[in-house]
Amino acid sequence: MKRYLIPFFLIFVLCAACDNASNNNEKAEKISLDEIIQKIPGLRVSDTLATLPGYEFCYEIYFTQPLDHQDPSKGTFEQRMYWSHKDANMPMVMETEGYNIRKNRLTPVNEILEANQLMVEHRYFGKSLPDSLDYDYLYIQQQIDDYHRIKELFSKVYNKEWISTGFSKGGENTLIYKSKYPNDIAVAVPEVAPIILSNEDERTTAFLDTVGTDQCRQKLIDFQRTCLENSDFFLPQIEQEAKEKGYKYTTVSPLGALEYAVLEFTFAFWQWGYGKCEDIPVDKSDLQAYYDYLKYISPVSYFKDRPHAFDRKSPPSSAIMHQREYGYYAFDRKNIQDLLVAAPNATNRTFAPKEVDIEYDPSYIAEVNEWLKDNGNDIIYIYGAADTWTGCAVNPTQNVNALKFMVPGGSHSTRIRDLNDAQKEEVIKYLEARIDGSISRDYIEKSKSLPKVK
């Protein structure tokens, strides 16, 4: 996108809100965009974003970060963020993205607070790439230190409460950040955030044994077995699609990719809630319906060859992190093991880049998990009861002051807006107890018309 410098005469003067802590009639000192930039070293404004309703401005910005927070001499990179400013005397919501940032929008908790907001892209994702993709500094603690440094420097302007939030892997980052820098954040609001305890966490397969009804789970198994028993029907279509779209299957063969997609099918079916039990094909005379449904829920092309580790257009940063520290899920093979020919020992490690040295270490996340259970105060957990990742949900003990909500039938798209009215009121009261000022209850009614997250 086009970059430009903002002339001083175009800079809007920002009006600060009344400072309730000292005098309700005393206006806070006004601060201009130029003054904000001067206060935060390393901040560069790149592009204007569509202004969110009620906000003074929204910008794409870049923030200079050290590659190695323990040794700044190792060099720097620019971390991309979306910055939405309302009032310097209001709280700041930081979204800890798990991957790249896409569209600027109000995060779910900020639909309640309507505060300032920073959406922070994860290092080594999107446009937050260092000059050299050697992955030597792609470790969780480096990213957590990115958040801490952002909070420290932006607090020169935004010195009210900070709230962190994120979903899925971003929600896991929210929890990790809270555990490592508990005083940075007044409230952490992770949504559908797993804490994964091994590189093949068997809690996901145990979850698949109990979610839904017996009848639905059996239909899923029957579907999987029918697909594998009829691979001769599926393979020509897989190969034709590969020819048309330029897909390669050398990491695993086309048959191997089919087997991985069938293994993934039950996980994906429950994770996103796209499928319905009544829609699962059962007529074995119509194998095309089976192929089409598999493609809808768990496409074979997901298991095609991935880009080279040093491809800047699509670096495999996620695969590296999951196999280094985050951990991942296990494939549930038990119901179709006898039909697996090309991938009898299927594992996500197969798709980790071979060009990068990766050794899994579970100790970092294990430490975070223990801290959350016994010390994780000021956290609001949101989970979907049918989401496969909920098998790896955090279970805080009675020793901590935290809220945990499990939305019946909810998927990986479950958010605060999916809570019932009483639960939303509970969330608002919990936030009010930790943030200076009252929060409007308008959200409770307004949230009923918000679209479901997809």
Short mmCIF file of C-alpha atoms in Angstrom, two decimals:
data_model
loop_
_atom_site.label_atom_id
_atom_site.label_comp_id
_atom_site.label_asym_id
_atom_site.label_seq_id
_atom_site.Cartn_x
_atom_site.Cartn_y
_atom_site.Cartn_z
CA MET A 1 0.00 0.00 0.00
CA LYS A 2 1.05 3.56 -0.59
CA ARG A 3 3.05 5.23 2.18
CA TYR A 4 3.13 8.93 2.87
CA LEU A 5 4.04 11.56 5.41
CA ILE A 6 1.21 13.45 7.04
CA PRO A 7 1.63 17.25 6.77
CA PHE A 8 1.35 19.05 10.06
CA PHE A 9 -1.46 21.29 8.85
CA LEU A 10 -3.62 18.19 8.18
CA ILE A 11 -3.15 16.75 11.63
CA PHE A 12 -6.33 16.70 13.66
CA VAL A 13 -6.28 17.84 17.23
CA LEU A 14 -7.47 15.06 19.49
CA CYS A 15 -9.83 15.91 22.31
CA ALA A 16 -9.15 14.05 25.52
CA ALA A 17 -11.97 13.02 27.82
CA CYS A 18 -12.58 14.41 31.27
CA ASP A 19 -10.22 13.08 33.90
CA ASN A 20 -12.65 11.55 36.39
CA ALA A 21 -9.86 10.55 38.73
CA SER A 22 -9.07 14.18 39.59
CA ASN A 23 -11.80 16.59 38.52
CA ASN A 24 -14.83 15.88 36.37
CA ASN A 25 -14.76 19.44 35.04
CA GLU A 26 -11.07 19.52 34.21
CA LYS A 27 -10.34 18.80 30.56
CA ALA A 28 -7.35 16.58 29.85
CA GLU A 29 -4.58 18.12 27.81
CA LYS A 30 -5.16 17.84 24.07
CA ILE A 31 -2.64 15.83 22.11
CA SER A 32 -2.04 15.82 18.37
CA LEU A 33 -1.13 12.91 16.14
CA ASP A 34 2.31 14.43 15.63
CA GLU A 35 2.83 14.63 19.40
CA ILE A 36 1.82 10.97 19.79
CA ILE A 37 4.35 9.93 17.16
CA GLN A 38 7.05 11.99 18.89
CA LYS A 39 6.35 10.27 22.20
CA ILE A 40 6.68 6.73 20.79
CA PRO A 41 10.11 6.04 19.27
CA GLY A 42 10.16 3.61 16.37
CA LEU A 43 6.56 4.30 15.33
CA ARG A 44 5.97 4.84 11.60
CA VAL A 45 2.58 5.65 10.08
CA SER A 46 2.08 3.82 6.80
CA ASP A 47 -1.49 4.08 5.52
CA THR A 48 -4.89 5.39 6.49
CA LEU A 49 -7.48 2.74 7.28
CA ALA A 50 -11.23 3.19 7.04
CA THR A 51 -12.15 4.94 10.28
CA LEU A 52 -14.20 2.82 12.65
CA PRO A 53 -17.43 4.54 13.77
CA GLY A 54 -16.79 6.80 16.76
CA TYR A 55 -13.00 6.81 16.37
CA GLU A 56 -10.75 9.80 15.70
CA PHE A 57 -8.49 7.94 13.28
CA CYS A 58 -7.35 4.48 12.21
CA TYR A 59 -3.93 3.80 10.70
CA GLU A 60 -1.75 0.95 9.58
CA ILE A 61 1.49 1.50 11.45
CA TYR A 62 4.87 -0.15 11.78
CA PHE A 63 6.81 -0.38 15.01
CA THR A 64 10.52 -1.14 15.17
CA GLN A 65 11.27 -4.18 17.35
CA PRO A 66 14.53 -5.94 18.20
CA LEU A 67 14.86 -9.39 16.66
CA ASP A 68 16.26 -10.60 19.97
CA HIS A 69 14.94 -8.81 23.04
CA GLN A 70 17.84 -10.23 25.06
CA ASP A 71 20.45 -8.91 22.61
CA PRO A 72 19.34 -5.83 20.62
CA SER A 73 22.59 -5.92 18.63
CA LYS A 74 21.16 -8.81 16.60
CA GLY A 75 19.16 -6.36 14.50
CA THR A 76 15.57 -5.18 14.15
CA PHE A 77 12.40 -5.71 12.14
CA GLU A 78 9.20 -3.72 11.71
CA GLN A 79 6.05 -5.13 13.29
CA ARG A 80 2.79 -4.20 11.62
CA MET A 81 -0.20 -3.04 13.66
CA TYR A 82 -3.63 -1.55 13.07
CA TRP A 83 -4.06 1.45 15.37
CA SER A 84 -7.53 2.81 16.16
CA HIS A 85 -7.48 5.94 18.35
CA LYS A 86 -10.43 7.35 20.23
CA ASP A 87 -9.13 9.16 23.31
CA ALA A 88 -5.77 9.00 25.09
CA ASN A 89 -7.61 9.01 28.42
CA MET A 90 -9.50 5.81 27.68
CA PRO A 91 -8.25 2.22 28.05
CA MET A 92 -6.35 0.41 25.33
CA VAL A 93 -7.35 -2.98 23.93
CA MET A 94 -4.48 -4.98 22.43
CA GLU A 95 -5.34 -7.90 20.17
CA THR A 96 -2.52 -10.43 20.21
CA GLU A 97 -2.82 -11.97 16.77
CA GLY A 98 -1.67 -15.53 16.25
CA TYR A 99 -0.87 -14.96 12.60
CA ASN A 100 -1.12 -12.01 10.19
CA ILE A 101 -3.63 -9.21 10.62
CA ARG A 102 -6.36 -8.82 8.05
CA LYS A 103 -9.27 -6.41 8.26
CA ASN A 104 -9.32 -3.67 10.89
CA ARG A 105 -12.38 -4.18 13.07
CA LEU A 106 -13.52 -3.87 16.65
CA THR A 107 -12.44 -6.91 18.62
CA PRO A 108 -15.33 -8.63 20.46
CA VAL A 109 -14.39 -7.24 23.88
CA ASN A 110 -14.00 -3.79 22.34
CA GLU A 111 -17.56 -4.01 21.04
CA ILE A 112 -18.32 -3.62 24.76
CA LEU A 113 -15.61 -1.14 25.77
CA GLU A 114 -15.29 0.98 22.60
CA ALA A 115 -11.79 1.91 23.75
CA ASN A 116 -8.56 2.55 21.85
CA GLN A 117 -7.27 -0.49 20.01
CA LEU A 118 -4.06 -2.04 18.65
CA MET A 119 -4.18 -5.17 16.51
CA VAL A 120 -0.66 -6.61 16.62
CA GLU A 121 0.59 -8.88 13.85
CA HIS A 122 2.72 -11.83 14.95
CA ARG A 123 6.41 -11.65 14.12
CA TYR A 124 7.36 -13.72 11.04
CA PHE A 125 3.81 -13.45 9.67
CA GLY A 126 2.21 -11.19 7.07
CA LYS A 127 4.28 -8.03 6.68
CA SER A 128 6.10 -8.42 10.00
CA LEU A 129 9.02 -10.29 8.47
CA PRO A 130 12.68 -9.75 9.29
CA ASP A 131 15.11 -9.31 6.41
CA SER A 132 16.43 -12.82 6.93
CA LEU A 133 14.00 -15.71 7.34
CA ASP A 134 16.34 -17.86 9.41
CA TYR A 135 13.71 -18.40 12.14
CA ASP A 136 16.34 -18.07 14.87
CA TYR A 137 14.10 -15.60 16.69
CA LEU A 138 10.74 -17.26 16.08
CA TYR A 139 10.08 -18.30 19.65
CA ILE A 140 7.08 -17.56 21.83
CA GLN A 141 8.95 -15.51 24.41
CA GLN A 142 10.27 -13.17 21.72
CA GLN A 143 6.70 -12.46 20.60
CA ILE A 144 5.55 -11.98 24.20
CA ASP A 145 8.38 -9.50 24.67
CA ASP A 146 7.13 -7.73 21.53
CA TYR A 147 3.79 -7.18 23.29
CA HIS A 148 5.48 -6.01 26.48
CA ARG A 149 7.62 -3.48 24.63
CA ILE A 150 4.58 -2.16 22.75
CA LYS A 151 2.75 -1.75 26.04
CA GLU A 152 5.68 0.01 27.69
CA LEU A 153 6.21 2.55 24.91
CA PHE A 154 2.58 3.18 23.98
CA SER A 155 1.82 3.74 27.67
CA LYS A 156 3.61 7.07 27.28
CA VAL A 157 0.35 8.13 25.61
CA TYR A 158 -2.16 5.51 26.74
CA ASN A 159 -1.65 5.24 30.49
CA LYS A 160 -5.07 3.94 31.49
CA GLU A 161 -5.89 0.24 31.77
CA TRP A 162 -4.77 -2.19 29.08
CA ILE A 163 -6.92 -5.15 28.07
CA SER A 164 -5.53 -8.01 25.99
CA THR A 165 -7.59 -10.27 23.76
CA GLY A 166 -7.21 -12.76 20.94
CA PHE A 167 -8.81 -15.87 19.53
CA SER A 168 -7.46 -19.36 18.88
CA LYS A 169 -3.64 -19.17 18.72
CA GLY A 170 -3.94 -15.43 19.30
CA GLY A 171 -5.97 -16.20 22.43
CA GLU A 172 -3.25 -18.56 23.55
CA ASN A 173 -0.81 -15.68 23.13
CA THR A 174 -3.14 -13.54 25.26
CA LEU A 175 -2.88 -16.11 28.05
CA ILE A 176 0.88 -16.50 27.71
CA TYR A 177 1.38 -12.73 27.79
CA LYS A 178 -0.75 -12.50 30.94
CA SER A 179 1.32 -15.23 32.60
CA LYS A 180 4.67 -13.63 31.75
CA TYR A 181 3.73 -9.98 32.40
CA PRO A 182 0.68 -10.12 34.69
CA ASN A 183 0.94 -6.46 35.66
CA ASP A 184 0.84 -5.25 32.05
CA ILE A 185 -2.79 -6.22 31.61
CA ALA A 186 -5.85 -5.35 33.71
CA VAL A 187 -7.99 -8.04 32.08
CA ALA A 188 -7.18 -10.76 29.54
CA VAL A 189 -10.02 -11.99 27.32
CA PRO A 190 -8.96 -15.07 25.34
CA GLU A 191 -11.58 -16.61 23.06
CA VAL A 192 -11.48 -20.31 22.03
CA ALA A 193 -7.87 -20.44 23.23
CA PRO A 194 -6.30 -23.88 23.69
CA ILE A 195 -3.26 -24.56 25.81
CA ILE A 196 -1.66 -27.52 24.02
CA LEU A 197 0.52 -29.76 26.16
CA SER A 198 2.29 -31.98 23.61
CA ASN A 199 3.16 -32.06 19.93
CA GLU A 200 0.30 -34.55 19.48
CA ASP A 201 -2.11 -33.69 22.27
CA GLU A 202 -4.35 -36.73 22.75
CA ARG A 203 -6.98 -34.65 24.54
CA THR A 204 -8.33 -33.68 21.12
CA THR A 205 -8.93 -37.32 20.17
CA ALA A 206 -10.53 -37.98 23.56
CA PHE A 207 -12.82 -35.00 22.91
CA LEU A 208 -13.89 -36.49 19.57
CA ASP A 209 -15.01 -39.64 21.42
CA THR A 210 -17.60 -37.72 23.44
CA VAL A 211 -18.73 -34.65 21.47
CA GLY A 212 -22.19 -34.79 19.89
CA THR A 213 -24.42 -37.85 19.91
CA ASP A 214 -23.51 -41.52 19.47
CA GLN A 215 -25.47 -41.56 16.22
CA CYS A 216 -23.67 -38.53 14.79
CA ARG A 217 -20.23 -39.84 15.72
CA GLN A 218 -21.03 -43.16 14.04
CA LYS A 219 -22.14 -41.37 10.87
CA LEU A 220 -18.79 -39.58 10.80
CA ILE A 221 -16.90 -42.86 11.13
CA ASP A 222 -19.01 -44.48 8.41
CA PHE A 223 -18.29 -41.48 6.17
CA GLN A 224 -14.55 -41.76 6.75
CA ARG A 225 -14.51 -45.49 6.02
CA THR A 226 -16.56 -45.10 2.85
CA CYS A 227 -14.15 -42.47 1.54
CA LEU A 228 -11.10 -44.67 2.09
CA GLU A 229 -12.78 -47.81 0.80
CA ASN A 230 -13.49 -45.94 -2.44
CA SER A 231 -10.19 -44.14 -2.94
CA ASP A 232 -10.13 -45.27 -6.59
CA PHE A 233 -13.12 -43.00 -7.20
CA PHE A 234 -11.56 -40.04 -5.37
CA LEU A 235 -8.00 -40.12 -6.71
CA PRO A 236 -8.70 -39.17 -10.35
CA GLN A 237 -10.53 -36.04 -9.15
CA ILE A 238 -7.69 -35.16 -6.78
CA GLU A 239 -5.14 -35.56 -9.57
CA GLN A 240 -7.24 -33.57 -12.03
CA GLU A 241 -7.58 -30.69 -9.56
CA ALA A 242 -3.82 -30.79 -8.96
CA LYS A 243 -3.19 -30.58 -12.70
CA GLU A 244 -5.59 -27.65 -13.14
CA LYS A 245 -4.33 -25.66 -10.15
CA GLY A 246 -0.67 -26.60 -10.14
CA TYR A 247 -0.73 -28.49 -6.84
CA LYS A 248 2.13 -30.86 -6.07
CA TYR A 249 1.93 -33.95 -3.89
CA THR A 250 5.48 -35.02 -3.07
CA THR A 251 5.56 -34.57 0.72
CA VAL A 252 2.74 -37.10 0.68
CA SER A 253 1.25 -38.80 -2.37
CA PRO A 254 -2.28 -38.02 -3.61
CA LEU A 255 -3.45 -41.11 -1.73
CA GLY A 256 -1.59 -39.93 1.37
CA ALA A 257 -3.23 -36.51 1.08
CA LEU A 258 -6.64 -38.19 0.82
CA GLU A 259 -5.94 -40.21 3.95
CA TYR A 260 -4.82 -37.11 5.85
CA ALA A 261 -7.94 -35.23 4.74
CA VAL A 262 -10.14 -38.10 5.94
CA LEU A 263 -8.29 -38.17 9.27
CA GLU A 264 -8.72 -34.39 9.56
CA PHE A 265 -12.42 -34.65 8.72
CA THR A 266 -13.80 -35.32 12.22
CA PHE A 267 -11.60 -32.64 13.80
CA ALA A 268 -12.66 -30.04 11.23
CA PHE A 269 -16.33 -31.07 11.34
CA TRP A 270 -16.62 -30.15 15.00
CA GLN A 271 -14.06 -27.34 15.11
CA TRP A 272 -15.87 -24.83 12.92
CA GLY A 273 -19.42 -26.15 13.07
CA TYR A 274 -19.80 -25.85 9.29
CA GLY A 275 -21.22 -29.36 9.05
CA LYS A 276 -24.50 -30.73 10.34
CA CYS A 277 -25.04 -34.35 11.25
CA GLU A 278 -28.12 -34.56 9.04
CA ASP A 279 -26.05 -33.43 6.03
CA ILE A 280 -23.46 -36.21 6.22
CA PRO A 281 -23.88 -38.39 3.10
CA VAL A 282 -25.10 -41.93 3.70
CA ASP A 283 -26.04 -43.11 0.18
CA LYS A 284 -23.02 -45.11 -0.96
CA SER A 285 -24.34 -45.22 -4.51
CA ASP A 286 -23.56 -41.49 -4.76
CA LEU A 287 -19.82 -41.31 -4.12
CA GLN A 288 -19.65 -37.85 -5.66
CA ALA A 289 -21.66 -36.56 -2.71
CA TYR A 290 -19.00 -38.03 -0.41
CA TYR A 291 -16.19 -36.36 -2.34
CA ASP A 292 -17.96 -33.00 -2.40
CA TYR A 293 -18.71 -33.13 1.33
CA LEU A 294 -15.12 -34.06 2.17
CA LYS A 295 -13.94 -31.14 0.06
CA TYR A 296 -16.34 -28.83 1.91
CA ILE A 297 -15.25 -29.87 5.41
CA SER A 298 -11.66 -31.08 4.96
CA PRO A 299 -10.24 -30.43 1.47
CA VAL A 300 -7.52 -32.77 0.26
CA SER A 301 -5.61 -29.80 -1.17
CA TYR A 302 -4.82 -28.67 2.38
CA PHE A 303 -2.20 -31.44 2.40
CA LYS A 304 -0.49 -30.50 -0.85
CA ASP A 305 3.17 -29.48 -0.83
CA ARG A 306 3.81 -26.37 1.25
CA PRO A 307 6.05 -23.49 0.14
CA HIS A 308 9.78 -23.64 0.82
CA ALA A 309 10.73 -22.51 4.32
CA PHE A 310 12.35 -19.35 2.97
CA ASP A 311 9.49 -18.31 0.69
CA ARG A 312 8.67 -14.79 1.90
CA LYS A 313 5.23 -14.86 0.28
CA SER A 314 4.08 -17.73 2.47
CA PRO A 315 6.61 -18.63 5.17
CA PRO A 316 5.74 -21.75 7.22
CA SER A 317 6.00 -19.84 10.50
CA SER A 318 2.94 -21.51 12.02
CA ALA A 319 4.17 -25.06 11.37
CA ILE A 320 7.55 -24.20 12.85
CA MET A 321 6.07 -22.72 16.02
CA HIS A 322 3.63 -25.58 16.60
CA GLN A 323 6.39 -28.15 16.25
CA ARG A 324 8.84 -26.14 18.39
CA GLU A 325 6.80 -24.97 21.37
CA TYR A 326 3.04 -24.59 20.92
CA GLY A 327 2.34 -28.25 20.27
CA TYR A 328 -0.50 -29.51 18.10
CA TYR A 329 -3.33 -31.99 17.88
CA ALA A 330 -3.19 -35.72 17.24
CA PHE A 331 -4.96 -37.50 14.40
CA ASP A 332 -7.63 -39.93 15.57
CA ARG A 333 -6.68 -43.07 13.63
CA LYS A 334 -8.32 -45.80 15.67
CA ASN A 335 -11.57 -46.10 13.69
CA ILE A 336 -9.89 -46.26 10.27
CA GLN A 337 -6.40 -47.59 11.04
CA ASP A 338 -7.03 -50.77 9.01
CA LEU A 339 -7.75 -48.67 5.89
CA LEU A 340 -4.68 -46.41 6.05
CA VAL A 341 -2.19 -47.42 3.37
CA ALA A 342 -0.10 -44.33 2.59
CA ALA A 343 -0.28 -42.67 6.03
CA PRO A 344 -0.56 -45.44 8.65
CA ASN A 345 1.40 -43.32 11.16
CA ALA A 346 -0.07 -39.95 10.23
CA THR A 347 1.35 -36.98 12.13
CA ASN A 348 1.39 -33.23 11.62
CA ARG A 349 5.17 -33.36 11.91
CA THR A 350 5.17 -34.63 8.32
CA PHE A 351 4.37 -31.11 7.10
CA ALA A 352 6.96 -29.20 9.12
CA PRO A 353 9.65 -27.68 6.86
CA LYS A 354 12.74 -29.83 6.51
CA GLU A 355 15.02 -26.84 5.92
CA VAL A 356 14.70 -25.60 9.53
CA ASP A 357 16.04 -27.27 12.65
CA ILE A 358 13.00 -28.03 14.80
CA GLU A 359 13.01 -29.78 18.15
CA TYR A 360 9.87 -29.82 20.24
CA ASP A 361 10.13 -28.55 23.82
CA PRO A 362 6.93 -28.77 25.91
CA SER A 363 8.34 -27.05 28.99
CA TYR A 364 7.40 -23.45 28.09
CA ILE A 365 3.68 -24.13 27.61
CA ALA A 366 3.58 -26.53 30.57
CA GLU A 367 4.85 -23.71 32.78
CA VAL A 368 2.20 -21.35 31.42
CA ASN A 369 -0.52 -23.93 32.05
CA GLU A 370 0.48 -24.39 35.68
CA TRP A 371 0.56 -20.62 36.23
CA LEU A 372 -2.90 -20.17 34.73
CA LYS A 373 -4.47 -22.86 36.91
CA ASP A 374 -3.27 -21.41 40.21
CA ASN A 375 -2.36 -17.77 39.50
CA GLY A 376 -4.40 -16.76 36.46
CA ASN A 377 -6.50 -13.96 37.90
CA ASP A 378 -8.32 -11.31 35.85
CA ILE A 379 -9.06 -13.55 32.87
CA ILE A 380 -12.32 -14.15 30.98
CA TYR A 381 -12.30 -17.46 29.07
CA ILE A 382 -14.77 -18.04 26.23
CA TYR A 383 -15.09 -21.52 24.68
CA GLY A 384 -17.44 -23.32 22.31
CA ALA A 385 -18.62 -26.62 23.78
CA ALA A 386 -18.46 -28.45 20.42
CA ASP A 387 -15.12 -27.01 19.25
CA THR A 388 -12.48 -29.74 19.01
CA TRP A 389 -9.89 -27.37 20.47
CA THR A 390 -11.97 -27.17 23.65
CA GLY A 391 -10.41 -30.51 24.50
CA CYS A 392 -7.34 -28.39 25.31
CA ALA A 393 -9.22 -25.72 27.26
CA VAL A 394 -7.73 -24.20 30.40
CA ASN A 395 -9.35 -25.36 33.63
CA PRO A 396 -8.64 -22.70 36.27
CA THR A 397 -8.86 -23.82 39.88
CA GLN A 398 -10.88 -22.19 42.66
CA ASN A 399 -7.69 -20.41 43.71
CA VAL A 400 -8.05 -17.82 40.95
CA ASN A 401 -10.50 -15.04 40.21
CA ALA A 402 -11.39 -15.81 36.60
CA LEU A 403 -14.53 -16.31 34.53
CA LYS A 404 -14.98 -19.27 32.19
CA PHE A 405 -17.91 -19.65 29.81
CA MET A 406 -18.75 -22.71 27.73
CA VAL A 407 -21.27 -21.91 24.98
CA PRO A 408 -23.51 -24.94 24.27
CA GLY A 409 -23.01 -26.17 20.71
CA GLY A 410 -20.43 -23.42 20.14
CA SER A 411 -17.59 -23.85 17.66
CA HIS A 412 -14.20 -22.22 17.09
CA SER A 413 -16.09 -19.12 15.95
CA THR A 414 -17.63 -18.64 19.43
CA ARG A 415 -17.20 -15.12 20.80
CA ILE A 416 -18.56 -12.94 23.64
CA ARG A 417 -21.57 -12.03 21.51
CA ASP A 418 -22.67 -15.70 21.70
CA LEU A 419 -23.15 -15.59 25.48
CA ASN A 420 -26.64 -15.22 26.90
CA ASP A 421 -27.76 -11.91 28.40
CA ALA A 422 -27.00 -12.89 31.99
CA GLN A 423 -23.49 -13.97 31.02
CA LYS A 424 -22.89 -10.75 29.09
CA GLU A 425 -23.93 -8.79 32.17
CA GLU A 426 -21.48 -10.88 34.21
CA VAL A 427 -18.71 -10.03 31.74
CA ILE A 428 -19.51 -6.31 31.92
CA LYS A 429 -19.48 -6.31 35.73
CA TYR A 430 -16.17 -8.19 35.74
CA LEU A 431 -14.68 -5.61 33.38
CA GLU A 432 -16.08 -2.70 35.40
CA ALA A 433 -14.41 -4.03 38.54
CA ARG A 434 -11.04 -3.78 36.81
CA ILE A 435 -11.42 -0.70 34.62
CA ASP A 436 -12.00 2.85 35.80
CA GLY A 437 -15.49 4.02 34.83
CA SER A 438 -18.85 2.47 34.01
CA ILE A 439 -19.66 0.49 30.87
CA SER A 440 -22.84 0.96 28.86
CA ARG A 441 -25.32 -1.92 28.86
CA ASP A 442 -26.34 -1.03 25.31
CA TYR A 443 -24.04 -3.78 24.11
CA ILE A 444 -26.30 -6.51 25.48
CA GLU A 445 -29.14 -5.58 23.15
CA LYS A 446 -26.91 -4.46 20.29
CA SER A 447 -24.98 -7.73 20.29
CA LYS A 448 -28.12 -9.67 19.34
CA SER A 449 -27.96 -8.18 15.85
CA LEU A 450 -24.22 -8.72 15.35
CA PRO A 451 -23.42 -11.34 12.70
CA LYS A 452 -21.93 -14.67 13.67
CA VAL A 453 -18.18 -14.91 13.22
CA LYS A 454 -17.22 -17.08 10.25
#
